[in-house]
Amino acid sequence: MRVFTLLSAAMALIAAPLAAQVALPRVQLPQVGPEIGATLDSLDELRASLRRTVDRLARERLRTIDRLVRRNTDVIEMDAEGAPARRGELLVMDVSVKALDLALQAGFTMLSREEIEALDLSVVRLGVPAGLNLADAQLLLAQLLPTAQVSADTLHFQSGSANGAVFAISAQGSASGSVPVGMIDGAPGPSVNVAETRGFAKGAPYPSNHGSSVAALLASAGADTIRVADVYGADKAGGNALAMAKGLGWLVSSGSQVVTISLVGPSNAVLERAIGAAQRKGVVVVAAVGNDGPAAPPAYPASYKGVVAVTAVDGKRRALIEAGRALHLDYSAPGADIYGRNAKGKRIGLRGTSFATPLVASRIARAMGQGRNWRSALDAEAIDLGRKGPDDTYGRGLVCSTCKGR
């Protein structure tokens, strides 16, 4: 396994933080696996190929951000950190009435006060003053309210793609006895049986291919009761942090004990606070590391403390070269050479860390439903790949190794 150690080191050397997380464009990717010889020439060639791929992913990510903002200037703009967010809106927590009056006197407008159910979280939405862009308004508000928590309503992106190809592989049988599972994503289509779907975006719930496949994978790996918070709907600025926090609150209040999130974005104070509140109530949050490649900045919510961060492997147990990174990594699961269902119920091929994440979440829910310690149960199941012990490529090992979807 020395090749994997060298590959991980090579990828770490060429990784550098960039502006924001975006959905992975479809690019041709080199394969990485144990069949590659460990000669110096082959390693040099592979390192060069990896570098080209990482650079290409980085360029495509920035181009995608630019296209997204330029095509949706009516609802999206960049925040002070260079991440896409809802246009003209800022989120404030821990603000007094007196301090809020100062902001209103400076030209900010009160849009709403959001009380997020089950999480004891209050968020004030403010409109930015006329003539100010979001980034400048964010900096100004932080100066006006130095003791408050100010953030933009940043966007999150689905971290997987459905290519429409059908693979000749067998279905994984469902196991009974799991605790209820919540899912924050797009809504599933009618062919995927879920207990309830609620919308937290304009036009939601609205069936999506991504949400349908994530829900189908949850069910195939053993999740019994599935509830879905649709944070996209038909909203061009969907997947925003406030919608995700509100969706999480509803899922917790509805009894979900595990919540899976196959979305990726920048760090956001509102969402981090909401996830922390859910965790204190005993909810396990599972999230994808994304598909932006090893040069991407740390993925959120996967990088928040206590979140179970998931990466993906293909059918030959090779790490997906496009897999992103988090500040920690817990497990890997199949994320390629598997299949799910699109919004119309058609069986489709899947690739991405999005689709590994619900497999891990289902395993956690099943262990909890059986009264077992979920960490011990997953560690007992996990197959150690790469170098011996936990590593930054496969985490603590491969979970749900025979899961293929339906």
Tab-separated table of C-alpha atoms in Angstrom:
chain	number	residue	atom	x	y	z
A	1	MET	CA	0.000	0.000	0.000
A	2	ARG	CA	3.033	2.289	-0.248
A	3	VAL	CA	1.645	3.668	-3.517
A	4	PHE	CA	-1.392	5.067	-1.699
A	5	THR	CA	0.800	6.737	0.920
A	6	LEU	CA	2.844	8.389	-1.807
A	7	LEU	CA	-0.288	9.414	-3.707
A	8	SER	CA	-1.818	10.975	-0.608
A	9	ALA	CA	1.372	12.901	0.028
A	10	ALA	CA	1.532	14.056	-3.589
A	11	MET	CA	-2.065	15.235	-3.531
A	12	ALA	CA	-1.534	17.083	-0.257
A	13	LEU	CA	1.494	18.894	-1.679
A	14	ILE	CA	-0.465	20.233	-4.651
A	15	ALA	CA	-3.562	21.179	-2.676
A	16	ALA	CA	-4.248	24.866	-1.969
A	17	PRO	CA	-7.333	26.680	-0.637
A	18	LEU	CA	-9.614	28.386	-3.184
A	19	ALA	CA	-12.565	30.745	-2.945
A	20	ALA	CA	-15.587	28.483	-2.486
A	21	GLN	CA	-17.152	25.061	-2.925
A	22	VAL	CA	-19.223	24.377	-6.016
A	23	ALA	CA	-20.731	21.316	-7.636
A	24	LEU	CA	-18.182	19.233	-9.551
A	25	PRO	CA	-18.236	19.647	-13.339
A	26	ARG	CA	-17.996	16.428	-15.339
A	27	VAL	CA	-14.354	15.985	-16.345
A	28	GLN	CA	-12.282	12.989	-17.404
A	29	LEU	CA	-10.527	11.638	-14.325
A	30	PRO	CA	-7.493	9.365	-14.005
A	31	GLN	CA	-8.032	6.145	-12.103
A	32	VAL	CA	-6.161	5.413	-8.894
A	33	GLY	CA	-5.938	1.895	-7.519
A	34	PRO	CA	-3.823	-0.908	-6.134
A	35	GLU	CA	-3.045	-2.290	-9.584
A	36	ILE	CA	-0.737	0.676	-10.359
A	37	GLY	CA	2.921	-0.314	-10.175
A	38	ALA	CA	5.177	1.341	-7.637
A	39	THR	CA	8.072	2.139	-10.010
A	40	LEU	CA	9.509	5.628	-9.859
A	41	ASP	CA	8.568	6.320	-13.508
A	42	SER	CA	4.952	5.282	-12.990
A	43	LEU	CA	4.727	7.300	-9.784
A	44	ASP	CA	6.121	10.396	-11.496
A	45	GLU	CA	3.667	9.959	-14.360
A	46	LEU	CA	0.782	9.455	-11.944
A	47	ARG	CA	1.756	12.513	-9.881
A	48	ALA	CA	1.802	14.615	-13.040
A	49	SER	CA	-1.617	13.271	-14.030
A	50	LEU	CA	-2.975	13.999	-10.555
A	51	ARG	CA	-1.614	17.514	-10.653
A	52	ARG	CA	-3.269	18.186	-14.006
A	53	THR	CA	-6.571	16.798	-12.754
A	54	VAL	CA	-6.466	18.801	-9.514
A	55	ASP	CA	-5.633	21.982	-11.429
A	56	ARG	CA	-8.471	21.303	-13.854
A	57	LEU	CA	-10.940	20.759	-11.028
A	58	ALA	CA	-9.813	23.995	-9.381
A	59	ARG	CA	-10.246	25.981	-12.597
A	60	GLU	CA	-13.635	24.454	-13.312
A	61	ARG	CA	-14.840	25.185	-9.792
A	62	LEU	CA	-13.992	28.874	-10.107
A	63	ARG	CA	-15.544	29.057	-13.561
A	64	THR	CA	-18.708	27.431	-12.239
A	65	ILE	CA	-18.947	29.967	-9.411
A	66	ASP	CA	-18.500	32.809	-11.865
A	67	ARG	CA	-21.162	31.454	-14.228
A	68	LEU	CA	-23.581	30.868	-11.366
A	69	VAL	CA	-23.311	34.445	-10.109
A	70	ARG	CA	-23.361	36.076	-13.562
A	71	ARG	CA	-26.454	34.135	-14.645
A	72	ASN	CA	-28.366	34.821	-11.431
A	73	THR	CA	-27.402	38.345	-10.443
A	74	ASP	CA	-30.978	39.028	-9.369
A	75	VAL	CA	-30.760	36.549	-6.470
A	76	ILE	CA	-27.064	35.676	-5.912
A	77	GLU	CA	-23.935	37.700	-5.151
A	78	MET	CA	-20.587	37.112	-3.497
A	79	ASP	CA	-20.145	37.638	0.234
A	80	ALA	CA	-17.131	39.117	2.033
A	81	GLU	CA	-15.349	35.734	1.884
A	82	GLY	CA	-15.878	35.311	-1.859
A	83	ALA	CA	-18.618	32.692	-1.550
A	84	PRO	CA	-21.969	32.836	-3.405
A	85	ALA	CA	-24.893	33.800	-1.168
A	86	ARG	CA	-28.465	35.090	-1.313
A	87	ARG	CA	-28.411	38.601	-2.699
A	88	GLY	CA	-29.016	41.536	-0.385
A	89	GLU	CA	-29.549	39.500	2.811
A	90	LEU	CA	-27.502	39.077	5.964
A	91	LEU	CA	-28.108	36.817	8.958
A	92	VAL	CA	-27.515	37.972	12.524
A	93	MET	CA	-27.490	36.033	15.794
A	94	ASP	CA	-26.879	37.121	19.393
A	95	VAL	CA	-28.066	40.670	18.762
A	96	SER	CA	-29.819	42.910	21.311
A	97	VAL	CA	-32.745	45.163	20.484
A	98	LYS	CA	-30.574	48.226	21.078
A	99	ALA	CA	-27.854	46.978	18.746
A	100	LEU	CA	-30.415	46.069	16.128
A	101	ASP	CA	-31.737	49.640	16.246
A	102	LEU	CA	-28.239	50.864	15.370
A	103	ALA	CA	-28.252	48.679	12.265
A	104	LEU	CA	-31.677	49.927	11.232
A	105	GLN	CA	-30.562	53.535	11.689
A	106	ALA	CA	-27.611	52.796	9.385
A	107	GLY	CA	-29.974	51.783	6.589
A	108	PHE	CA	-30.363	48.040	7.106
A	109	THR	CA	-33.954	46.803	6.933
A	110	MET	CA	-35.679	44.149	9.008
A	111	LEU	CA	-36.802	41.282	6.761
A	112	SER	CA	-37.807	38.698	9.358
A	113	ARG	CA	-36.968	37.038	12.644
A	114	GLU	CA	-36.641	33.273	12.256
A	115	GLU	CA	-37.207	31.052	15.289
A	116	ILE	CA	-35.868	27.649	14.317
A	117	GLU	CA	-37.967	24.923	15.863
A	118	ALA	CA	-36.448	22.344	18.201
A	119	LEU	CA	-33.023	24.029	18.149
A	120	ASP	CA	-33.630	27.094	20.369
A	121	LEU	CA	-32.078	29.241	17.658
A	122	SER	CA	-33.157	32.768	16.720
A	123	VAL	CA	-31.906	34.372	13.499
A	124	VAL	CA	-32.586	37.914	12.282
A	125	ARG	CA	-32.663	38.489	8.512
A	126	LEU	CA	-31.587	41.968	7.478
A	127	GLY	CA	-31.752	43.598	4.070
A	128	VAL	CA	-28.617	45.527	3.053
A	129	PRO	CA	-28.757	49.324	2.596
A	130	ALA	CA	-29.428	50.659	-0.885
A	131	GLY	CA	-26.248	51.176	-2.874
A	132	LEU	CA	-24.151	48.656	-0.940
A	133	ASN	CA	-23.109	45.267	-2.248
A	134	LEU	CA	-23.358	42.248	0.001
A	135	ALA	CA	-19.653	42.048	0.842
A	136	ASP	CA	-19.362	45.683	1.902
A	137	ALA	CA	-22.634	45.512	3.840
A	138	GLN	CA	-21.406	42.413	5.677
A	139	LEU	CA	-18.225	44.178	6.779
A	140	LEU	CA	-20.157	47.289	7.813
A	141	LEU	CA	-22.688	45.317	9.853
A	142	ALA	CA	-19.923	43.410	11.632
A	143	GLN	CA	-18.428	46.765	12.654
A	144	LEU	CA	-21.798	48.102	13.832
A	145	LEU	CA	-22.563	44.917	15.813
A	146	PRO	CA	-19.208	43.758	17.209
A	147	THR	CA	-20.779	41.380	19.763
A	148	ALA	CA	-23.238	39.814	17.309
A	149	GLN	CA	-22.642	36.940	14.906
A	150	VAL	CA	-23.020	38.227	11.325
A	151	SER	CA	-22.960	36.054	8.216
A	152	ALA	CA	-24.239	35.950	4.668
A	153	ASP	CA	-26.823	33.341	3.689
A	154	THR	CA	-24.286	31.267	1.770
A	155	LEU	CA	-25.237	28.596	-0.751
A	156	HIS	CA	-24.514	24.861	-0.671
A	157	PHE	CA	-24.223	22.535	-3.648
A	158	GLN	CA	-25.093	18.911	-4.261
A	159	SER	CA	-21.971	16.754	-4.339
A	160	GLY	CA	-22.704	14.062	-6.904
A	161	SER	CA	-23.924	13.503	-10.441
A	162	ALA	CA	-26.294	11.078	-12.122
A	163	ASN	CA	-25.090	10.196	-15.608
A	164	GLY	CA	-28.040	8.139	-16.778
A	165	ALA	CA	-26.047	4.953	-17.361
A	166	VAL	CA	-27.338	1.710	-15.900
A	167	PHE	CA	-24.872	-0.723	-14.352
A	168	ALA	CA	-25.401	-4.467	-14.281
A	169	ILE	CA	-25.092	-4.930	-10.537
A	170	SER	CA	-27.290	-6.493	-7.915
A	171	ALA	CA	-29.485	-4.721	-5.371
A	172	GLN	CA	-28.704	-4.555	-1.691
A	173	GLY	CA	-31.419	-5.889	0.554
A	174	SER	CA	-32.942	-3.664	3.220
A	175	ALA	CA	-32.441	-4.368	6.892
A	176	SER	CA	-35.159	-3.500	9.378
A	177	GLY	CA	-34.929	-1.841	12.751
A	178	SER	CA	-33.323	1.534	12.051
A	179	VAL	CA	-34.080	4.775	13.871
A	180	PRO	CA	-35.764	7.530	11.774
A	181	VAL	CA	-33.466	9.245	9.286
A	182	GLY	CA	-33.713	12.820	8.034
A	183	MET	CA	-32.306	14.077	4.771
A	184	ILE	CA	-31.483	17.656	3.698
A	185	ASP	CA	-31.403	17.840	-0.095
A	186	GLY	CA	-33.815	18.185	-2.991
A	187	ALA	CA	-37.127	16.356	-2.821
A	188	PRO	CA	-37.388	12.756	-4.083
A	189	GLY	CA	-39.747	11.752	-6.877
A	190	PRO	CA	-42.914	9.735	-6.263
A	191	SER	CA	-41.198	6.405	-6.992
A	192	VAL	CA	-39.130	6.715	-3.800
A	193	ASN	CA	-41.151	5.947	-0.689
A	194	VAL	CA	-40.498	8.407	2.145
A	195	ALA	CA	-42.554	9.167	5.242
A	196	GLU	CA	-42.780	12.929	4.668
A	197	THR	CA	-41.281	15.759	2.620
A	198	ARG	CA	-41.397	19.429	3.555
A	199	GLY	CA	-40.191	22.407	1.539
A	200	PHE	CA	-37.859	25.161	2.792
A	201	ALA	CA	-37.318	27.000	-0.487
A	202	LYS	CA	-39.356	28.699	-3.180
A	203	GLY	CA	-41.338	26.095	-5.133
A	204	ALA	CA	-40.469	23.287	-2.710
A	205	PRO	CA	-41.023	20.432	-2.484
A	206	TYR	CA	-39.975	19.860	-6.079
A	207	PRO	CA	-38.687	16.431	-7.210
A	208	SER	CA	-34.990	16.298	-8.099
A	209	ASN	CA	-32.748	13.595	-9.494
A	210	HIS	CA	-30.159	14.103	-6.750
A	211	GLY	CA	-32.663	13.953	-3.906
A	212	SER	CA	-34.383	10.931	-5.427
A	213	SER	CA	-31.133	8.978	-5.638
A	214	VAL	CA	-30.015	9.894	-2.105
A	215	ALA	CA	-33.393	8.826	-0.695
A	216	ALA	CA	-33.338	5.592	-2.698
A	217	LEU	CA	-29.865	4.761	-1.392
A	218	LEU	CA	-30.970	5.427	2.176
A	219	ALA	CA	-33.776	2.914	1.788
A	220	SER	CA	-31.611	0.341	0.012
A	221	ALA	CA	-29.044	0.358	2.817
A	222	GLY	CA	-31.567	-0.189	5.599
A	223	ALA	CA	-33.220	3.111	6.589
A	224	ASP	CA	-36.865	2.511	7.518
A	225	THR	CA	-38.466	5.917	8.156
A	226	ILE	CA	-37.128	8.707	5.951
A	227	ARG	CA	-38.113	12.374	6.111
A	228	VAL	CA	-36.845	14.903	3.587
A	229	ALA	CA	-36.268	18.639	3.967
A	230	ASP	CA	-36.198	20.092	0.448
A	231	VAL	CA	-33.935	23.162	0.563
A	232	TYR	CA	-33.832	23.690	-3.206
A	233	GLY	CA	-37.307	23.518	-4.729
A	234	ALA	CA	-37.314	25.789	-7.786
A	235	ASP	CA	-35.239	28.504	-6.066
A	236	LYS	CA	-32.170	29.674	-8.006
A	237	ALA	CA	-30.615	30.591	-4.650
A	238	GLY	CA	-31.687	27.370	-2.943
A	239	GLY	CA	-29.425	25.349	-0.691
A	240	ASN	CA	-28.839	28.417	1.465
A	241	ALA	CA	-27.678	28.110	5.064
A	242	LEU	CA	-30.875	29.421	6.667
A	243	ALA	CA	-33.047	26.981	4.727
A	244	MET	CA	-30.774	24.125	5.801
A	245	ALA	CA	-30.932	25.206	9.454
A	246	LYS	CA	-34.730	25.428	9.311
A	247	GLY	CA	-34.924	22.040	7.600
A	248	LEU	CA	-32.693	20.532	10.265
A	249	GLY	CA	-34.917	21.967	12.990
A	250	TRP	CA	-37.992	20.382	11.434
A	251	LEU	CA	-36.258	17.017	11.053
A	252	VAL	CA	-35.170	17.045	14.697
A	253	SER	CA	-38.665	18.024	15.875
A	254	SER	CA	-40.109	15.190	13.748
A	255	GLY	CA	-37.946	12.588	15.488
A	256	SER	CA	-35.057	12.065	13.078
A	257	GLN	CA	-32.102	10.711	15.028
A	258	VAL	CA	-29.717	10.625	12.073
A	259	VAL	CA	-29.560	13.371	9.418
A	260	THR	CA	-27.677	12.967	6.143
A	261	ILE	CA	-26.489	15.975	4.124
A	262	SER	CA	-24.960	15.418	0.674
A	263	LEU	CA	-24.333	19.142	0.164
A	264	VAL	CA	-21.166	21.211	0.272
A	265	GLY	CA	-20.527	24.885	0.989
A	266	PRO	CA	-18.387	27.287	3.010
A	267	SER	CA	-18.419	27.554	6.778
A	268	ASN	CA	-21.536	29.378	7.969
A	269	ALA	CA	-22.218	30.465	11.552
A	270	VAL	CA	-25.977	29.864	11.397
A	271	LEU	CA	-25.702	26.333	10.062
A	272	GLU	CA	-22.859	25.489	12.433
A	273	ARG	CA	-24.935	26.682	15.383
A	274	ALA	CA	-27.941	24.654	14.202
A	275	ILE	CA	-25.896	21.484	13.783
A	276	GLY	CA	-24.347	21.898	17.218
A	277	ALA	CA	-27.815	22.266	18.752
A	278	ALA	CA	-29.020	19.112	16.969
A	279	GLN	CA	-25.970	17.177	18.163
A	280	ARG	CA	-26.627	18.191	21.763
A	281	LYS	CA	-30.033	16.545	21.394
A	282	GLY	CA	-28.333	13.295	20.389
A	283	VAL	CA	-28.786	13.635	16.621
A	284	VAL	CA	-25.971	12.240	14.466
A	285	VAL	CA	-25.246	14.416	11.414
A	286	VAL	CA	-23.532	12.772	8.427
A	287	ALA	CA	-22.155	14.819	5.522
A	288	ALA	CA	-20.253	14.433	2.244
A	289	VAL	CA	-16.766	15.830	1.684
A	290	GLY	CA	-17.795	16.945	-1.812
A	291	ASN	CA	-16.349	16.397	-5.281
A	292	ASP	CA	-14.246	19.524	-5.747
A	293	GLY	CA	-10.943	17.650	-5.603
A	294	PRO	CA	-8.069	17.745	-3.116
A	295	ALA	CA	-7.329	21.433	-3.834
A	296	ALA	CA	-10.750	22.471	-2.540
A	297	PRO	CA	-11.094	24.299	0.766
A	298	PRO	CA	-12.436	22.170	3.637
A	299	ALA	CA	-16.012	21.052	2.943
A	300	TYR	CA	-18.854	22.127	5.202
A	301	PRO	CA	-20.966	20.861	6.917
A	302	ALA	CA	-18.632	17.825	6.834
A	303	SER	CA	-15.882	19.814	8.588
A	304	TYR	CA	-17.974	20.947	11.557
A	305	LYS	CA	-17.039	19.369	14.865
A	306	GLY	CA	-18.725	16.034	15.485
A	307	VAL	CA	-20.184	15.672	11.975
A	308	VAL	CA	-19.500	12.251	10.426
A	309	ALA	CA	-17.504	13.113	7.269
A	310	VAL	CA	-17.825	10.668	4.364
A	311	THR	CA	-15.775	10.138	1.211
A	312	ALA	CA	-16.288	7.654	-1.647
A	313	VAL	CA	-14.691	4.754	-3.510
A	314	ASP	CA	-15.524	3.083	-6.805
A	315	GLY	CA	-16.426	-0.555	-7.511
A	316	LYS	CA	-12.753	-1.563	-7.279
A	317	ARG	CA	-12.415	0.171	-3.899
A	318	ARG	CA	-10.317	2.955	-5.380
A	319	ALA	CA	-10.650	6.413	-3.870
A	320	LEU	CA	-12.487	8.822	-6.162
A	321	ILE	CA	-9.857	11.223	-7.429
A	322	GLU	CA	-12.401	14.069	-7.414
A	323	ALA	CA	-13.287	13.575	-3.735
A	324	GLY	CA	-12.944	16.764	-1.719
A	325	ARG	CA	-11.565	17.105	1.783
A	326	ALA	CA	-12.713	18.002	5.274
A	327	LEU	CA	-10.952	18.943	8.476
A	328	HIS	CA	-11.461	15.331	9.538
A	329	LEU	CA	-12.554	12.142	7.762
A	330	ASP	CA	-14.587	9.344	9.305
A	331	TYR	CA	-15.560	6.712	6.718
A	332	SER	CA	-15.673	5.849	3.046
A	333	ALA	CA	-18.467	4.046	1.193
A	334	PRO	CA	-19.325	3.173	-2.425
A	335	GLY	CA	-19.853	6.323	-4.483
A	336	ALA	CA	-19.358	5.030	-8.027
A	337	ASP	CA	-20.438	1.917	-9.947
A	338	ILE	CA	-23.704	2.105	-8.015
A	339	TYR	CA	-27.165	3.137	-9.115
A	340	GLY	CA	-30.224	4.948	-7.853
A	341	ARG	CA	-33.440	6.489	-9.169
A	342	ASN	CA	-34.038	9.830	-10.806
A	343	ALA	CA	-37.100	12.002	-10.190
A	344	LYS	CA	-39.092	10.013	-12.764
A	345	GLY	CA	-38.170	6.673	-11.220
A	346	LYS	CA	-35.665	5.632	-13.893
A	347	ARG	CA	-32.674	3.643	-12.702
A	348	ILE	CA	-29.526	5.694	-13.237
A	349	GLY	CA	-25.800	5.419	-12.657
A	350	LEU	CA	-24.323	7.534	-9.872
A	351	ARG	CA	-20.946	8.980	-9.019
A	352	GLY	CA	-19.887	11.221	-6.159
A	353	THR	CA	-19.451	11.474	-2.418
A	354	SER	CA	-23.143	12.461	-2.269
A	355	PHE	CA	-24.082	8.846	-2.749
A	356	ALA	CA	-21.626	7.351	-0.282
A	357	THR	CA	-23.026	9.540	2.491
A	358	PRO	CA	-26.555	8.069	2.775
A	359	LEU	CA	-25.057	4.562	2.884
A	360	VAL	CA	-23.063	5.481	5.973
A	361	ALA	CA	-26.059	7.290	7.490
A	362	SER	CA	-28.235	4.209	7.026
A	363	ARG	CA	-25.668	2.001	8.711
A	364	ILE	CA	-25.553	4.385	11.680
A	365	ALA	CA	-29.364	4.443	11.900
A	366	ARG	CA	-29.536	0.647	11.784
A	367	ALA	CA	-26.950	0.273	14.556
A	368	MET	CA	-28.801	2.791	16.726
A	369	GLY	CA	-32.092	1.008	16.041
A	370	GLN	CA	-30.569	-2.226	17.292
A	371	GLY	CA	-29.453	-0.530	20.498
A	372	ARG	CA	-25.782	-0.718	19.545
A	373	ASN	CA	-23.086	1.919	19.812
A	374	TRP	CA	-23.010	3.147	16.225
A	375	ARG	CA	-19.315	3.998	16.208
A	376	SER	CA	-18.338	0.540	17.448
A	377	ALA	CA	-20.726	-1.077	14.941
A	378	LEU	CA	-19.312	0.846	11.971
A	379	ASP	CA	-15.724	0.302	13.061
A	380	ALA	CA	-16.410	-3.434	13.269
A	381	GLU	CA	-17.845	-3.414	9.745
A	382	ALA	CA	-15.280	-1.050	8.188
A	383	ILE	CA	-12.682	-2.555	5.860
A	384	ASP	CA	-9.270	-0.972	6.327
A	385	LEU	CA	-7.960	0.398	3.018
A	386	GLY	CA	-4.775	2.300	2.238
A	387	ARG	CA	-2.217	2.472	4.994
A	388	LYS	CA	-2.978	0.591	8.185
A	389	GLY	CA	-5.391	2.374	10.499
A	390	PRO	CA	-7.357	5.612	9.950
A	391	ASP	CA	-6.034	7.852	7.189
A	392	ASP	CA	-7.013	10.961	5.245
A	393	THR	CA	-8.003	9.013	2.110
A	394	TYR	CA	-10.418	6.370	3.467
A	395	GLY	CA	-10.968	7.506	7.045
A	396	ARG	CA	-11.582	4.655	9.466
A	397	GLY	CA	-12.378	2.307	6.576
A	398	LEU	CA	-14.920	1.263	3.954
A	399	VAL	CA	-18.502	0.865	5.201
A	400	CYS	CA	-21.389	-0.784	3.359
A	401	SER	CA	-18.907	-2.366	0.972
A	402	THR	CA	-21.515	-4.543	-0.768
A	403	CYS	CA	-24.114	-1.768	-1.101
A	404	LYS	CA	-24.933	-1.073	-4.737
A	405	GLY	CA	-28.285	0.654	-4.595
A	406	ARG	CA	-31.378	-0.682	-6.304
